[in-house]
Structures are given as C-alpha cells and as structure tokens.
PDB file of C-alpha atoms and ligand atoms in Angstrom:
ATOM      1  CA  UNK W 257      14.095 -20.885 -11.680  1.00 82.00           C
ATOM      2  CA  UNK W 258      11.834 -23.750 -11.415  1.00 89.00           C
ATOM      3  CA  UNK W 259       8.498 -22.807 -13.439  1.00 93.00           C
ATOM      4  CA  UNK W 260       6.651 -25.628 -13.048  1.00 92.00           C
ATOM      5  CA  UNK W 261       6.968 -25.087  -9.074  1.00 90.00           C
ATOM      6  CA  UNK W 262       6.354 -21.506  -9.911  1.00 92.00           C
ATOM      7  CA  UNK W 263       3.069 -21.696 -11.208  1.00 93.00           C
ATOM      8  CA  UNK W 264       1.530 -24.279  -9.061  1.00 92.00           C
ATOM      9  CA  UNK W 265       1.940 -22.120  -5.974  1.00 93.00           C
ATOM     10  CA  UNK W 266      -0.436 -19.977  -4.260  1.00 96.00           C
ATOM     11  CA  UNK W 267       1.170 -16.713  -3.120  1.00 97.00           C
ATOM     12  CA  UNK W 268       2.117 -16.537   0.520  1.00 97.00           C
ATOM     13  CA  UNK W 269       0.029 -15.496   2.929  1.00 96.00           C
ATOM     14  CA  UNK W 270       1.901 -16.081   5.768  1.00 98.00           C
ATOM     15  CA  UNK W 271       5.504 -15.577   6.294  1.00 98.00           C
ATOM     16  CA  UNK W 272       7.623 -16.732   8.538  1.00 98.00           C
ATOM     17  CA  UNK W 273       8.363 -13.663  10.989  1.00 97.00           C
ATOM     18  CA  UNK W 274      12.088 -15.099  12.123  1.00 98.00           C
ATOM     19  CA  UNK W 275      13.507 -15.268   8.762  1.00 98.00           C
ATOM     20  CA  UNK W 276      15.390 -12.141   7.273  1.00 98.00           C
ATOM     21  CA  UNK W 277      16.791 -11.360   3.288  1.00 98.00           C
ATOM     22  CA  UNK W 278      20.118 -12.147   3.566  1.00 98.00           C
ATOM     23  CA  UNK W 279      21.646  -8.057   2.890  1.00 98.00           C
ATOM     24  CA  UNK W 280      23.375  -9.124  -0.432  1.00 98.00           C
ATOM     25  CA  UNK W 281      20.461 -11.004  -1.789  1.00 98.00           C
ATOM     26  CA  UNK W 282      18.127  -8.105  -1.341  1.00 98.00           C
ATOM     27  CA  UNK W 283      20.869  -5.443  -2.989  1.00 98.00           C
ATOM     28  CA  UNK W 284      21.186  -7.869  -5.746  1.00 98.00           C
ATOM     29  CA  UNK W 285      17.488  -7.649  -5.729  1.00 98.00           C
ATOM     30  CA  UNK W 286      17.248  -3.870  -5.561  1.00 98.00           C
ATOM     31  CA  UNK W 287      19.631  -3.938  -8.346  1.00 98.00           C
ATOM     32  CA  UNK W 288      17.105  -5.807 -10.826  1.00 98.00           C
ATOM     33  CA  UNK W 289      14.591  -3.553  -9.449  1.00 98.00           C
ATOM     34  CA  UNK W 290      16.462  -0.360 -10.707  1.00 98.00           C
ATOM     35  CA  UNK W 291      17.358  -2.281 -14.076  1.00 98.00           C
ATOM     36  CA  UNK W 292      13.097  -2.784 -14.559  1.00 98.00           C
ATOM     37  CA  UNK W 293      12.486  -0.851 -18.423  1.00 98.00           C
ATOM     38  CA  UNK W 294      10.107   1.745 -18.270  1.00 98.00           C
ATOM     39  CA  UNK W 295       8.248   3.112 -21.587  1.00 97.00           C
ATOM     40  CA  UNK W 296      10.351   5.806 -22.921  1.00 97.00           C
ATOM     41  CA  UNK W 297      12.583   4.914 -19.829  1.00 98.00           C
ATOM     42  CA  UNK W 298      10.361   7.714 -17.767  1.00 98.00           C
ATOM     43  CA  UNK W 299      11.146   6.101 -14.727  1.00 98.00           C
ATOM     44  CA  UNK W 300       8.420   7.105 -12.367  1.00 98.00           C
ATOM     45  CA  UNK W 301       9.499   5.442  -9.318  1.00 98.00           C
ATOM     46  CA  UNK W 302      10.187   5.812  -6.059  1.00 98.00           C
ATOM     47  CA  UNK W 303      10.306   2.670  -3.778  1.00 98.00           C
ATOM     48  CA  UNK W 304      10.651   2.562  -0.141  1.00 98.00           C
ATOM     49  CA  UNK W 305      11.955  -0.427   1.385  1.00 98.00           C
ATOM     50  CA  UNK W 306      11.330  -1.432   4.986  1.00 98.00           C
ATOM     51  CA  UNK W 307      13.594  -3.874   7.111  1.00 98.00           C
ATOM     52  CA  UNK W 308      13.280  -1.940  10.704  1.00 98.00           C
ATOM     53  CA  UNK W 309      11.037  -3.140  12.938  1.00 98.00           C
ATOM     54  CA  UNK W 310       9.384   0.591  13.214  1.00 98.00           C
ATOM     55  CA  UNK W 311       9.102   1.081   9.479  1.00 98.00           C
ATOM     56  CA  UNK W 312       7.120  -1.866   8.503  1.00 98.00           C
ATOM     57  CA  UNK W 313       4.739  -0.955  11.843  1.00 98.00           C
ATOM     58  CA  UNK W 314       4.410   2.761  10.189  1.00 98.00           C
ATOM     59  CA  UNK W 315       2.968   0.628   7.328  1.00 98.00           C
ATOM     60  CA  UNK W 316       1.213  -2.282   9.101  1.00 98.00           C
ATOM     61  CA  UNK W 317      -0.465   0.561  11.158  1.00 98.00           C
ATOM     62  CA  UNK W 318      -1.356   2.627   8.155  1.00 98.00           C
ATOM     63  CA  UNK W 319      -2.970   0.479   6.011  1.00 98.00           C
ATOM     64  CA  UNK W 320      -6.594   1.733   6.461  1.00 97.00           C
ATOM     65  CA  UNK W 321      -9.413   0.140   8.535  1.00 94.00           C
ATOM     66  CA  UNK W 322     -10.855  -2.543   6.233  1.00 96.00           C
ATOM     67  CA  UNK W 323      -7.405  -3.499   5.259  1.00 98.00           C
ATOM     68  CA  UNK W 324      -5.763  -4.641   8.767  1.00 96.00           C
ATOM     69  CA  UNK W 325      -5.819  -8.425   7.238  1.00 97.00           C
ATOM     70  CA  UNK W 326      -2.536  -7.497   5.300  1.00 98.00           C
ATOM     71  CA  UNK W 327      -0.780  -5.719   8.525  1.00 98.00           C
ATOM     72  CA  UNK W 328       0.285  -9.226  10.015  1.00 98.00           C
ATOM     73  CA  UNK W 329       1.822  -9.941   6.141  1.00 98.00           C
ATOM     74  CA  UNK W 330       3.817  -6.827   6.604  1.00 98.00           C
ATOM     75  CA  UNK W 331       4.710  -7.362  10.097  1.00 98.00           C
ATOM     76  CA  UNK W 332       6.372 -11.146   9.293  1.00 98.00           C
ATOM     77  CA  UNK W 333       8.047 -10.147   5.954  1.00 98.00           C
ATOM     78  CA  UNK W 334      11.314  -9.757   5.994  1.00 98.00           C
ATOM     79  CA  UNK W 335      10.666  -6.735   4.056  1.00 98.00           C
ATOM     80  CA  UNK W 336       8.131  -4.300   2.884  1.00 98.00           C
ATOM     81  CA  UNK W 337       8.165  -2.012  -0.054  1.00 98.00           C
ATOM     82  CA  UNK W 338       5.887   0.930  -1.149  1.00 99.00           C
ATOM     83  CA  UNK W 339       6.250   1.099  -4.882  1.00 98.00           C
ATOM     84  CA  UNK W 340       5.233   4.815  -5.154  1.00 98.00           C
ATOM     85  CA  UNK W 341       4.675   6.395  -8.802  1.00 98.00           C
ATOM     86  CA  UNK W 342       5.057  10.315 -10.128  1.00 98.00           C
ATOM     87  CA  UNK W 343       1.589  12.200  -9.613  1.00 97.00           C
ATOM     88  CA  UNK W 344       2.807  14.126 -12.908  1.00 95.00           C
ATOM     89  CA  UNK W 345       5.755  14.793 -14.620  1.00 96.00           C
ATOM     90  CA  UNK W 346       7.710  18.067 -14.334  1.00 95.00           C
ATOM     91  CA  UNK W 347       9.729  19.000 -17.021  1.00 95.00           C
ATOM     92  CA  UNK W 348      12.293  19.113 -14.161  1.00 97.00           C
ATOM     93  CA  UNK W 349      12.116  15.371 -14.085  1.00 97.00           C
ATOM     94  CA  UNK W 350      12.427  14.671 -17.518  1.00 97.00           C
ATOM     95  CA  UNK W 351      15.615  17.176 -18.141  1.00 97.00           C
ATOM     96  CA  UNK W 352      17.026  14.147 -15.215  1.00 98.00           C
ATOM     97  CA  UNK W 353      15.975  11.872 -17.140  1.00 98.00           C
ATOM     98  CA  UNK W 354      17.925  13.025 -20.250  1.00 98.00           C
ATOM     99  CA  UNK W 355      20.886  14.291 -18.127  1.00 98.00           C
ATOM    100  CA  UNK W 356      21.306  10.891 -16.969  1.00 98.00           C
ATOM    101  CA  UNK W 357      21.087   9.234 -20.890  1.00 98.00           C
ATOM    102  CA  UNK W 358      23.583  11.724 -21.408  1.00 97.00           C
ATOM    103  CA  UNK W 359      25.750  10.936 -18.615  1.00 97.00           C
ATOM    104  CA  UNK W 360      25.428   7.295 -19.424  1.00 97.00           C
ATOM    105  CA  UNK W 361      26.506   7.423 -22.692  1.00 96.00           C
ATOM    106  CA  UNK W 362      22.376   5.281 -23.735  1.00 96.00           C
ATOM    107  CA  UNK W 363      23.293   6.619 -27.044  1.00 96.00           C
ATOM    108  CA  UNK W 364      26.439   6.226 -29.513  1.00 94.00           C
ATOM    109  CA  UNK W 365      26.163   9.872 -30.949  1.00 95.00           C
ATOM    110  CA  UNK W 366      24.807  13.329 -29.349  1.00 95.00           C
ATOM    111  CA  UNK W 367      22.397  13.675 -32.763  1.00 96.00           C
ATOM    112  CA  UNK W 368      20.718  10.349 -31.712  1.00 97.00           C
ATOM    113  CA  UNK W 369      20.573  11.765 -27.916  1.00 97.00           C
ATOM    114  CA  UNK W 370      18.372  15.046 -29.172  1.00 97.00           C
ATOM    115  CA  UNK W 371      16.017  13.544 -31.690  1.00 97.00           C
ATOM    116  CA  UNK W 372      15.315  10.626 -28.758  1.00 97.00           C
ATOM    117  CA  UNK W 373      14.246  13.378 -26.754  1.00 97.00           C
ATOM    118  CA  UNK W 374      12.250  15.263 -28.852  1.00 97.00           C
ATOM    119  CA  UNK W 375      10.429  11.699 -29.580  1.00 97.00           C
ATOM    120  CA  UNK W 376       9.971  11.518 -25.812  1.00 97.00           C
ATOM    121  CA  UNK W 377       8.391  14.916 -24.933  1.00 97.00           C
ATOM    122  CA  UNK W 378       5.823  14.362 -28.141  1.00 96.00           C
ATOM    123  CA  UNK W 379       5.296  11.188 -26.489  1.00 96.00           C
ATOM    124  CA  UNK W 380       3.980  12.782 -23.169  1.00 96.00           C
ATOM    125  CA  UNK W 381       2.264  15.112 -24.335  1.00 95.00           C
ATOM    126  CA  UNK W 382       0.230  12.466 -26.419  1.00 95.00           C
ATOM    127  CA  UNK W 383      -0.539  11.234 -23.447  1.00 94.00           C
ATOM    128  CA  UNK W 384      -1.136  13.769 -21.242  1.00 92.00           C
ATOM    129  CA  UNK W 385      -3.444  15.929 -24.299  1.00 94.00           C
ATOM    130  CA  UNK W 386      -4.747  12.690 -26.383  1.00 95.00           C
ATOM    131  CA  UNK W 387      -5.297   9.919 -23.772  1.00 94.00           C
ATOM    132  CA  UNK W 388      -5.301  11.873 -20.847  1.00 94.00           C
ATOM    133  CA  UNK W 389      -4.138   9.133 -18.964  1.00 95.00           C
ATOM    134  CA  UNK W 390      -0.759   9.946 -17.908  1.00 95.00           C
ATOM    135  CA  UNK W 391      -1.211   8.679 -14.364  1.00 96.00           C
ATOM    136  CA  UNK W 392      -2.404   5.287 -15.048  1.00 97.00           C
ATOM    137  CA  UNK W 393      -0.008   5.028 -18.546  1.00 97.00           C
ATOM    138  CA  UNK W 394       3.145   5.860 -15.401  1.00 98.00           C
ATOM    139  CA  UNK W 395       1.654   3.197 -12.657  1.00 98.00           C
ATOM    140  CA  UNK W 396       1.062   0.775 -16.074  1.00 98.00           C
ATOM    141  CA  UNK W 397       5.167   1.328 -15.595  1.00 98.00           C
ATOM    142  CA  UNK W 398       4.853   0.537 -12.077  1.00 98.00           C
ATOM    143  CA  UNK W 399       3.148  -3.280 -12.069  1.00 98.00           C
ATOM    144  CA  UNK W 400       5.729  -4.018 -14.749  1.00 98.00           C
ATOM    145  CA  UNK W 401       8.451  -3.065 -12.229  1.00 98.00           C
ATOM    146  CA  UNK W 402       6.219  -5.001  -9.831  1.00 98.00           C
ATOM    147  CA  UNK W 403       6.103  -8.266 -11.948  1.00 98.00           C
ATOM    148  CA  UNK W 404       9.678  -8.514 -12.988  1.00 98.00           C
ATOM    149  CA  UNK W 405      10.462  -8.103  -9.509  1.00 98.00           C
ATOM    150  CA  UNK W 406       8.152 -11.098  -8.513  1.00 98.00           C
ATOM    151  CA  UNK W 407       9.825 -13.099 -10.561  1.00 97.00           C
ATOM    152  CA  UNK W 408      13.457 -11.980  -9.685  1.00 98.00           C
ATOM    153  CA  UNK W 409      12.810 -12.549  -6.282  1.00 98.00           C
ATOM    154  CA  UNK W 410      11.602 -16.139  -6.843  1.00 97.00           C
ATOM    155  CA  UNK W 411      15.117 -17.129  -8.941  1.00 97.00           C
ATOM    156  CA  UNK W 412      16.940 -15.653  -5.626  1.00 98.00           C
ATOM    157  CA  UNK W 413      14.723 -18.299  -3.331  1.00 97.00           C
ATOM    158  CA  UNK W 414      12.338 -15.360  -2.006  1.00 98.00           C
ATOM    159  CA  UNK W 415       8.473 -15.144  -1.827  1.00 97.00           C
ATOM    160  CA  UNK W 416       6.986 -11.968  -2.774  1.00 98.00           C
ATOM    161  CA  UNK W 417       3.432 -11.197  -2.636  1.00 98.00           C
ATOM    162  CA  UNK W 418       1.975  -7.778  -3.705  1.00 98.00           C
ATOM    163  CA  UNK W 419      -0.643  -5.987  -1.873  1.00 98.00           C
ATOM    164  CA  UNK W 420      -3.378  -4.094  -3.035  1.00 98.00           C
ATOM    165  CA  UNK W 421      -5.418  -3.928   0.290  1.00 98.00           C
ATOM    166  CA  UNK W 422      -3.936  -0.696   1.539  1.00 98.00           C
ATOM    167  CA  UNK W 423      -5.517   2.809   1.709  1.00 98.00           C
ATOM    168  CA  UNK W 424      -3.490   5.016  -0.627  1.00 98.00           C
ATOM    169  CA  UNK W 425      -4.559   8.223   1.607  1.00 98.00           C
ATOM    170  CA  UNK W 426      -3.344   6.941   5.096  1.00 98.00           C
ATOM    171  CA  UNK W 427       0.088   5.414   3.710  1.00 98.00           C
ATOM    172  CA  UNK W 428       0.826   8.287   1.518  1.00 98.00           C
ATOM    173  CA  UNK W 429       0.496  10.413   4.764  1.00 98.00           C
ATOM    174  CA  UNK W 430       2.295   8.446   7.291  1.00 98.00           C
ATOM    175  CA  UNK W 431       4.842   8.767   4.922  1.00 98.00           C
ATOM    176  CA  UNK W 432       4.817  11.880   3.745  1.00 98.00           C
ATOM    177  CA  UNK W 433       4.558  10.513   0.195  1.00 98.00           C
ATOM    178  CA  UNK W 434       2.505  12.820  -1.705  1.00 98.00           C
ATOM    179  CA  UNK W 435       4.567  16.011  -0.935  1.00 98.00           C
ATOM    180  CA  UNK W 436       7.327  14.275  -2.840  1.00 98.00           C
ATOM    181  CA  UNK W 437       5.591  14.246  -6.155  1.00 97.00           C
ATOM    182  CA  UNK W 438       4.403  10.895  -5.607  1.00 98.00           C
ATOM    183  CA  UNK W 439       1.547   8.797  -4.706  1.00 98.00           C
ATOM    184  CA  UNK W 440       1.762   4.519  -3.364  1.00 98.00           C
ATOM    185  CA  UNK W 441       0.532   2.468  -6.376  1.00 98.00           C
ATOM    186  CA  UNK W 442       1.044  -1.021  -4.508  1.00 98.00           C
ATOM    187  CA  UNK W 443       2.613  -2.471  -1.903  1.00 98.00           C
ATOM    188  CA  UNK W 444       5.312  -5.881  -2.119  1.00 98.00           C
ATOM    189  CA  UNK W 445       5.857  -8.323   1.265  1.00 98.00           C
ATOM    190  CA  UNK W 446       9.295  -9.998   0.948  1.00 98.00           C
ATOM    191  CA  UNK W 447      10.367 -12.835   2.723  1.00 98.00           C
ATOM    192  CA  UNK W 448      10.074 -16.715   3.600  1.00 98.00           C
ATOM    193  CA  UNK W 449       7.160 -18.480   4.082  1.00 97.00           C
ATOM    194  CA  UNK W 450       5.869 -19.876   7.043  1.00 97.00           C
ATOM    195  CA  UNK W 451       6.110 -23.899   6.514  1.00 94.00           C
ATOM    196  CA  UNK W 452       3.639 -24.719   8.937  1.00 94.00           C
ATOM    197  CA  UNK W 453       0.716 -22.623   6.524  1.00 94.00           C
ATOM    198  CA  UNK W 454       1.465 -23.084   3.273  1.00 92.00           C
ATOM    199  CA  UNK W 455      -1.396 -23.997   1.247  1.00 89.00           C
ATOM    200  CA  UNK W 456      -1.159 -26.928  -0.508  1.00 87.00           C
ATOM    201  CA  UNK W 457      -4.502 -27.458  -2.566  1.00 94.00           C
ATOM    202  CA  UNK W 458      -4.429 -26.635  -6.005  1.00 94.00           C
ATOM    203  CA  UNK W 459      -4.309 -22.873  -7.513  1.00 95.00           C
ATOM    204  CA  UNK W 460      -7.187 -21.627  -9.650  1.00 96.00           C
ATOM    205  CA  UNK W 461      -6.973 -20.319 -12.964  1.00 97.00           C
ATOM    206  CA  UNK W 462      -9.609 -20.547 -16.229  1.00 98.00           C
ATOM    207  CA  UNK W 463      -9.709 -23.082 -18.739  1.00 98.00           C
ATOM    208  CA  UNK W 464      -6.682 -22.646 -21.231  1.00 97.00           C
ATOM    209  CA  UNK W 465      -9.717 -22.306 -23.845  1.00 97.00           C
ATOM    210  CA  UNK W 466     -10.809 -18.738 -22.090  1.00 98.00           C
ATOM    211  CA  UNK W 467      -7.376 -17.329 -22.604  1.00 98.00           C
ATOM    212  CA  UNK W 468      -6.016 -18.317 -25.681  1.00 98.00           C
ATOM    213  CA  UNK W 469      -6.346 -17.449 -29.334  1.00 98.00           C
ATOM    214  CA  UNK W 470      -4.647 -19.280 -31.841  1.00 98.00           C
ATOM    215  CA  UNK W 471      -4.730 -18.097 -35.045  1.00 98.00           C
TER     216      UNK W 471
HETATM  217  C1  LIG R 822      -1.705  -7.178  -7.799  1.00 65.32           C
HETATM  218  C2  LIG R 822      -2.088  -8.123  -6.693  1.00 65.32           C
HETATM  219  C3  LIG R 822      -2.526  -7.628  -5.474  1.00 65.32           C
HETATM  220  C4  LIG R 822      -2.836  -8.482  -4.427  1.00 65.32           C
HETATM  221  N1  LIG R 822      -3.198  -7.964  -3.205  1.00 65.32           N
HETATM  222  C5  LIG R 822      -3.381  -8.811  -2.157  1.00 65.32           C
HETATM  223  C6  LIG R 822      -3.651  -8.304  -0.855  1.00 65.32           C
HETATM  224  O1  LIG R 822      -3.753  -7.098  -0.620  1.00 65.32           O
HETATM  225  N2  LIG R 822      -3.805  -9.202   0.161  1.00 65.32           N
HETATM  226  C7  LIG R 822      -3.698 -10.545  -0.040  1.00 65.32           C
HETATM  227  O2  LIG R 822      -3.817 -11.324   0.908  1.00 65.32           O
HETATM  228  N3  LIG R 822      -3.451 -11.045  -1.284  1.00 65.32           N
HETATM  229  C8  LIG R 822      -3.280 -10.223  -2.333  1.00 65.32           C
HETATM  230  N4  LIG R 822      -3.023 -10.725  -3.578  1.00 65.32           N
HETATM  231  C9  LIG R 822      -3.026 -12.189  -3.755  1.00 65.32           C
HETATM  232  C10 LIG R 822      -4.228 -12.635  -4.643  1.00 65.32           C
HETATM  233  O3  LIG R 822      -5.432 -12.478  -3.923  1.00 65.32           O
HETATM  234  C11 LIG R 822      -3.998 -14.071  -5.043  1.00 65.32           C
HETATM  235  O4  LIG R 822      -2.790 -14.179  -5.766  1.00 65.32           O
HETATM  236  C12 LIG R 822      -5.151 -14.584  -5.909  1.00 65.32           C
HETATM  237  O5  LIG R 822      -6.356 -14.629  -5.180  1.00 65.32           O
HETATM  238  C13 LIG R 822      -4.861 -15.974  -6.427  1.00 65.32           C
HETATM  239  O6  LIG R 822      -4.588 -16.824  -5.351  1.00 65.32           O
HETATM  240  P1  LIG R 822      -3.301 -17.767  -5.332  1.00 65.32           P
HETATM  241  O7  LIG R 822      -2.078 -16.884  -5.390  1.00 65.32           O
HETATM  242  O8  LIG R 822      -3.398 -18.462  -4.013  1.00 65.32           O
HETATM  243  O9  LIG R 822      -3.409 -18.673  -6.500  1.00 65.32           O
HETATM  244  C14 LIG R 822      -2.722  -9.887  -4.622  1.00 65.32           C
HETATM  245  C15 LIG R 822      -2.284 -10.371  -5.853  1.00 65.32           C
HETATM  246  C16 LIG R 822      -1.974  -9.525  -6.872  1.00 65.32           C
HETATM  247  C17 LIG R 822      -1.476 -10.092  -8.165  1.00 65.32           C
END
C-alpha cells in the first residue's frame, strides 16, 4: 500500500460506471470485512452488498430527497454496501455469538470460554444500564469495520468512499432492514475512479499543531 499516495488523495466522487470488482478481489475483500474485531467480538453487522444493476437503483432511488447527489456515486460503483448495525441485542444473539467461540475453538480451555462470557454479558449491561448508549457503543463497531475496510480496499487497487448522505428511514424500508433487527449506519461505494474527474488540487486537513500532543 502506498501511504504517501494514500493520504494525498481526495476520495472519489466519481467513478467510472464501466469498470467492475474483479469477483475474487471483492470475496477477498468480503473476507477482511468479516475478519474486522468488534469490542467483545459482538459483531453487530449485517452488510448488504450490491453488484446488480436493480439493487444499487433500490438504493440510488432510496436515498431520500436532499440526498440524490450520492445516487449517481451508487449508480457508477462497481458496488454498493449498506453497513447495517443491531437495533439491540437479544440474548438470542449473544448465545450465537458464544456458540460460535465455542465452535471455533477462540479459547484453549472450556473454563476460559465461561468466565469470557460472563465478562461479556456484565459488559452489556454496563452499557445498556450505565452509559445507556448501546446503539451508538454497536455502530462505534460499525465505522471501525468501515475504516479497516477503506483501507483494505485501497491495498487491493479499489476506491471506496463512504456515504453518509442517505435517509436511514427510506433505505431501511426499501429494504426491509429494520424488521431484521437492524437499522443502515452508513453506506460504502466501491469501485474505480473515473480518470477524466479526479481532483487533483491539494486535500485539506488542520495544521499538525491542532492535532497533536506530545508529551
Ligand atoms: C464517514 C464519511 C461520510 C461521507 N459521506 C459522504 C457523502 O455522503 N457524499 C459525499 O460526496 N462524500 C462523502 N464523504 C466524503 C467527505 O465529504 C470528504 O472525504 C471530505 O470532505 C474531505 O474531502 P477529500 O476526501 O476530498 O479530502 C464522506 C466521508 C466520510 C469519512
């Protein structure tokens, strides 16, 4: 991965509509997605990925009224994803969660396996009677997922730009999203970019001096 490219480019705005993921780039991508950590490996997650023509118009269509600026960037991606996140979590999910540890062999010894999950529950219900932010702690979990993914997708040669300029309401309908458990937390365009409108002036970001403490 070249850094020094990486962080003197704006984040496309306009992809290149002809150019498609090559189908074992974006599994190996999928692949990193699933491996993303998650804080006491909750996993709240569930990501829809579009590559049909139809789906990424459900999206493009559905984005909301003062968002139809990002419909052309879903259109000309290559692909679209909805990174959805758990509205709450059911004990149902959790006993998944653990099934799968189990199944998986995360821990050397069965002892380790019960105490981890006995951490766990305290954990979420710290958050859910303390902090009382166990929706935004679980889409916290989400924009990590989101991030990594960024900057997988750059080391395989892709552009990915996330979108927040969508209406949750309209996309978690045409989808049928909320019924699941789940509600969209952001959206991610995939693709190439369109050579003939790439920017090339400089990016913007503050003075190293206004982000830094040394001490
Ligand atoms: C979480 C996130 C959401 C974003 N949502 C949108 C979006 O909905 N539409 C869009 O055109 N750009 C979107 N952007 C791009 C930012 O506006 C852009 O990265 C920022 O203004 C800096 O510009 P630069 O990437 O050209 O340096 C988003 C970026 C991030 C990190």
């Amino acid at each position: 991965m070249d850094l020094d490219k990486l962080m003197s480019k704006h984040l496309t705005r306009y992809f290149d509509g002809s150019k498609t993921i090559p189908e074992e780039t974006l599994q190996q991508l999928l692949r990193f997605l699933r491996s993303a950590p998650s804080s006491v490996n909750v996993q709240p997650n569930h990501f829809y990925v579009l590559s049909t023509e139809a789906g990424k118009r459900k999206l493009a269509t559905n984005l909301g009224e003062r968002f139809q600026d990002n419909a052309e960037k879903v259109m000309n991606a290559s692909h679209a994803m909805i990174l959805t996140t758990r509205t709450e979590v059911p004990e149902e999910h959790m006993d998944a969660v653990f099934a799968k540890e189990r199944e998986d062999g995360r821990f050397p010894d069965p002892a380790t396996q019960v105490l981890w999950e006995s951490m766990t529950r305290d954990f979420l219900n710290i958050r859910n009677t303390k902090y009382q932010d166990l929706n935004h702690w679980m889409e916290k979990q989400t924009y990590m997922a989101l991030g990594m993914t960024m900057m997988a997708a750059a080391e395989l040669g892709i552009d990915a730009t996330p979108l927040e300029g969508f209406d949750r309401d309209t996309v978690d309908e045409a989808f049928g999203i909320r019924e699941t458990g789940y509600t969209t937390t952001v959206l991610m365009a995939l693709g190439y970019p369109d050579p003939a409108k790439v920017y090339g002036t400089p990016i913007s970001r503050f003075h190293p001096d206004r982000l830094f403490t040394f001490l």
